[in-house]
Each structure stands twice: as structure tokens, then as C-alpha cells.
Amino acid sequence: MWKLIVGFIAFAALALFILTKSGGDIDLTGEKHDVAAGGHDTAASAPAASAAVEAASVPASAASQ
């Protein structure tokens, strides 16, 4: 029985190590209920999104000049 517990702990430690080294977004702080906790910063991405929309709305003939 103790071997199962040690094996589970070793597997969990290995999984956490691999996920942190591979760039996985690991958050061990618990469950979050607010909108900003999802990792998506809408205030920071809004200017980038509006710039992309403006760039897409420029006609191709104007972009080549």
C-alpha cells in the first residue's frame, strides 16, 4: 500500500515538473470566480484588437502604396 502512495506522489511531482518546464499555465491558488481570473486581460488586449481591425479595414491598394 505504501508503494502506491509513494508512486502517486512521484507521478504527481513528475507531472508538475514537466508542466512547469513546458510552459503550462499552472495556478495552484484555487478556484476563482471573477472574470479577470481566467488569464485573459481584456483591457490589455483591447488596443491590440482595435489596431488589428483598423489594419484589416485598410484597402489593399492603399496598403501597397
PDB file of N, CA, C and O in Angstrom, residues 22-42:
ATOM      1  N   SER A  22       7.440  23.005 -19.430  1.00  0.00           N
ATOM      2  CA  SER A  22       6.936  23.122 -20.795  1.00  0.00           C
ATOM      3  C   SER A  22       6.123  24.391 -21.002  1.00  0.00           C
ATOM      4  O   SER A  22       5.591  24.610 -22.081  1.00  0.00           O
ATOM      5  N   GLY A  23       5.997  25.212 -19.999  1.00  0.00           N
ATOM      6  CA  GLY A  23       5.274  26.471 -20.144  1.00  0.00           C
ATOM      7  C   GLY A  23       3.798  26.366 -19.861  1.00  0.00           C
ATOM      8  O   GLY A  23       3.034  27.242 -20.240  1.00  0.00           O
ATOM      9  N   GLY A  24       3.377  25.315 -19.194  1.00  0.00           N
ATOM     10  CA  GLY A  24       1.967  25.177 -18.847  1.00  0.00           C
ATOM     11  C   GLY A  24       1.558  26.236 -17.836  1.00  0.00           C
ATOM     12  O   GLY A  24       2.332  26.640 -16.986  1.00  0.00           O
ATOM     13  N   ASP A  25       0.347  26.712 -17.944  1.00  0.00           N
ATOM     14  CA  ASP A  25      -0.149  27.756 -17.051  1.00  0.00           C
ATOM     15  C   ASP A  25      -0.744  27.077 -15.818  1.00  0.00           C
ATOM     16  O   ASP A  25      -1.931  26.766 -15.780  1.00  0.00           O
ATOM     17  N   ILE A  26       0.093  26.864 -14.820  1.00  0.00           N
ATOM     18  CA  ILE A  26      -0.333  26.163 -13.616  1.00  0.00           C
ATOM     19  C   ILE A  26      -0.640  27.193 -12.536  1.00  0.00           C
ATOM     20  O   ILE A  26       0.195  28.023 -12.201  1.00  0.00           O
ATOM     21  N   ASP A  27      -1.843  27.143 -12.008  1.00  0.00           N
ATOM     22  CA  ASP A  27      -2.258  28.048 -10.954  1.00  0.00           C
ATOM     23  C   ASP A  27      -2.767  27.208  -9.791  1.00  0.00           C
ATOM     24  O   ASP A  27      -3.832  26.614  -9.869  1.00  0.00           O
ATOM     25  N   LEU A  28      -2.000  27.148  -8.718  1.00  0.00           N
ATOM     26  CA  LEU A  28      -2.360  26.320  -7.573  1.00  0.00           C
ATOM     27  C   LEU A  28      -3.038  27.122  -6.465  1.00  0.00           C
ATOM     28  O   LEU A  28      -3.080  26.688  -5.328  1.00  0.00           O
ATOM     29  N   THR A  29      -3.575  28.293  -6.810  1.00  0.00           N
ATOM     30  CA  THR A  29      -4.179  29.143  -5.789  1.00  0.00           C
ATOM     31  C   THR A  29      -5.638  28.806  -5.522  1.00  0.00           C
ATOM     32  O   THR A  29      -6.234  29.377  -4.633  1.00  0.00           O
ATOM     33  N   GLY A  30      -6.226  27.945  -6.299  1.00  0.00           N
ATOM     34  CA  GLY A  30      -7.607  27.553  -6.038  1.00  0.00           C
ATOM     35  C   GLY A  30      -8.566  28.075  -7.078  1.00  0.00           C
ATOM     36  O   GLY A  30      -8.185  28.699  -8.060  1.00  0.00           O
ATOM     37  N   GLU A  31      -9.823  27.834  -6.838  1.00  0.00           N
ATOM     38  CA  GLU A  31     -10.865  28.204  -7.782  1.00  0.00           C
ATOM     39  C   GLU A  31     -11.124  29.699  -7.720  1.00  0.00           C
ATOM     40  O   GLU A  31     -11.211  30.296  -6.650  1.00  0.00           O
ATOM     41  N   LYS A  32     -11.269  30.308  -8.885  1.00  0.00           N
ATOM     42  CA  LYS A  32     -11.533  31.748  -8.974  1.00  0.00           C
ATOM     43  C   LYS A  32     -12.893  31.952  -9.630  1.00  0.00           C
ATOM     44  O   LYS A  32     -13.275  31.230 -10.538  1.00  0.00           O
ATOM     45  N   HIS A  33     -13.605  32.963  -9.175  1.00  0.00           N
ATOM     46  CA  HIS A  33     -14.943  33.205  -9.681  1.00  0.00           C
ATOM     47  C   HIS A  33     -15.089  34.544 -10.384  1.00  0.00           C
ATOM     48  O   HIS A  33     -16.158  34.858 -10.858  1.00  0.00           O
ATOM     49  N   ASP A  34     -14.032  35.334 -10.450  1.00  0.00           N
ATOM     50  CA  ASP A  34     -14.155  36.609 -11.140  1.00  0.00           C
ATOM     51  C   ASP A  34     -13.738  36.444 -12.594  1.00  0.00           C
ATOM     52  O   ASP A  34     -13.069  35.511 -12.979  1.00  0.00           O
ATOM     53  N   VAL A  35     -14.155  37.386 -13.431  1.00  0.00           N
ATOM     54  CA  VAL A  35     -13.935  37.283 -14.869  1.00  0.00           C
ATOM     55  C   VAL A  35     -12.457  37.435 -15.202  1.00  0.00           C
ATOM     56  O   VAL A  35     -11.940  36.765 -16.082  1.00  0.00           O
ATOM     57  N   ALA A  36     -11.737  38.296 -14.508  1.00  0.00           N
ATOM     58  CA  ALA A  36     -10.333  38.562 -14.818  1.00  0.00           C
ATOM     59  C   ALA A  36      -9.424  37.411 -14.430  1.00  0.00           C
ATOM     60  O   ALA A  36      -8.267  37.399 -14.807  1.00  0.00           O
ATOM     61  N   ALA A  37      -9.897  36.433 -13.695  1.00  0.00           N
ATOM     62  CA  ALA A  37      -9.048  35.342 -13.235  1.00  0.00           C
ATOM     63  C   ALA A  37      -8.757  34.318 -14.312  1.00  0.00           C
ATOM     64  O   ALA A  37      -7.917  33.460 -14.129  1.00  0.00           O
ATOM     65  N   GLY A  38      -9.403  34.397 -15.448  1.00  0.00           N
ATOM     66  CA  GLY A  38      -9.223  33.412 -16.495  1.00  0.00           C
ATOM     67  C   GLY A  38      -7.901  33.528 -17.225  1.00  0.00           C
ATOM     68  O   GLY A  38      -7.590  32.729 -18.079  1.00  0.00           O
ATOM     69  N   GLY A  39      -7.091  34.524 -16.892  1.00  0.00           N
ATOM     70  CA  GLY A  39      -5.824  34.686 -17.560  1.00  0.00           C
ATOM     71  C   GLY A  39      -5.911  35.566 -18.793  1.00  0.00           C
ATOM     72  O   GLY A  39      -4.929  35.822 -19.450  1.00  0.00           O
ATOM     73  N   HIS A  40      -7.113  36.040 -19.121  1.00  0.00           N
ATOM     74  CA  HIS A  40      -7.301  36.888 -20.284  1.00  0.00           C
ATOM     75  C   HIS A  40      -7.488  38.317 -19.799  1.00  0.00           C
ATOM     76  O   HIS A  40      -8.465  38.649 -19.166  1.00  0.00           O
ATOM     77  N   ASP A  41      -6.527  39.161 -20.101  1.00  0.00           N
ATOM     78  CA  ASP A  41      -6.606  40.553 -19.697  1.00  0.00           C
ATOM     79  C   ASP A  41      -7.262  41.331 -20.825  1.00  0.00           C
ATOM     80  O   ASP A  41      -6.617  41.689 -21.801  1.00  0.00           O
ATOM     81  N   THR A  42      -8.558  41.585 -20.699  1.00  0.00           N
ATOM     82  CA  THR A  42      -9.287  42.226 -21.779  1.00  0.00           C
ATOM     83  C   THR A  42      -8.878  43.681 -21.950  1.00  0.00           C
ATOM     84  O   THR A  42      -8.920  44.209 -23.047  1.00  0.00           O
TER      85      THR A  42
END
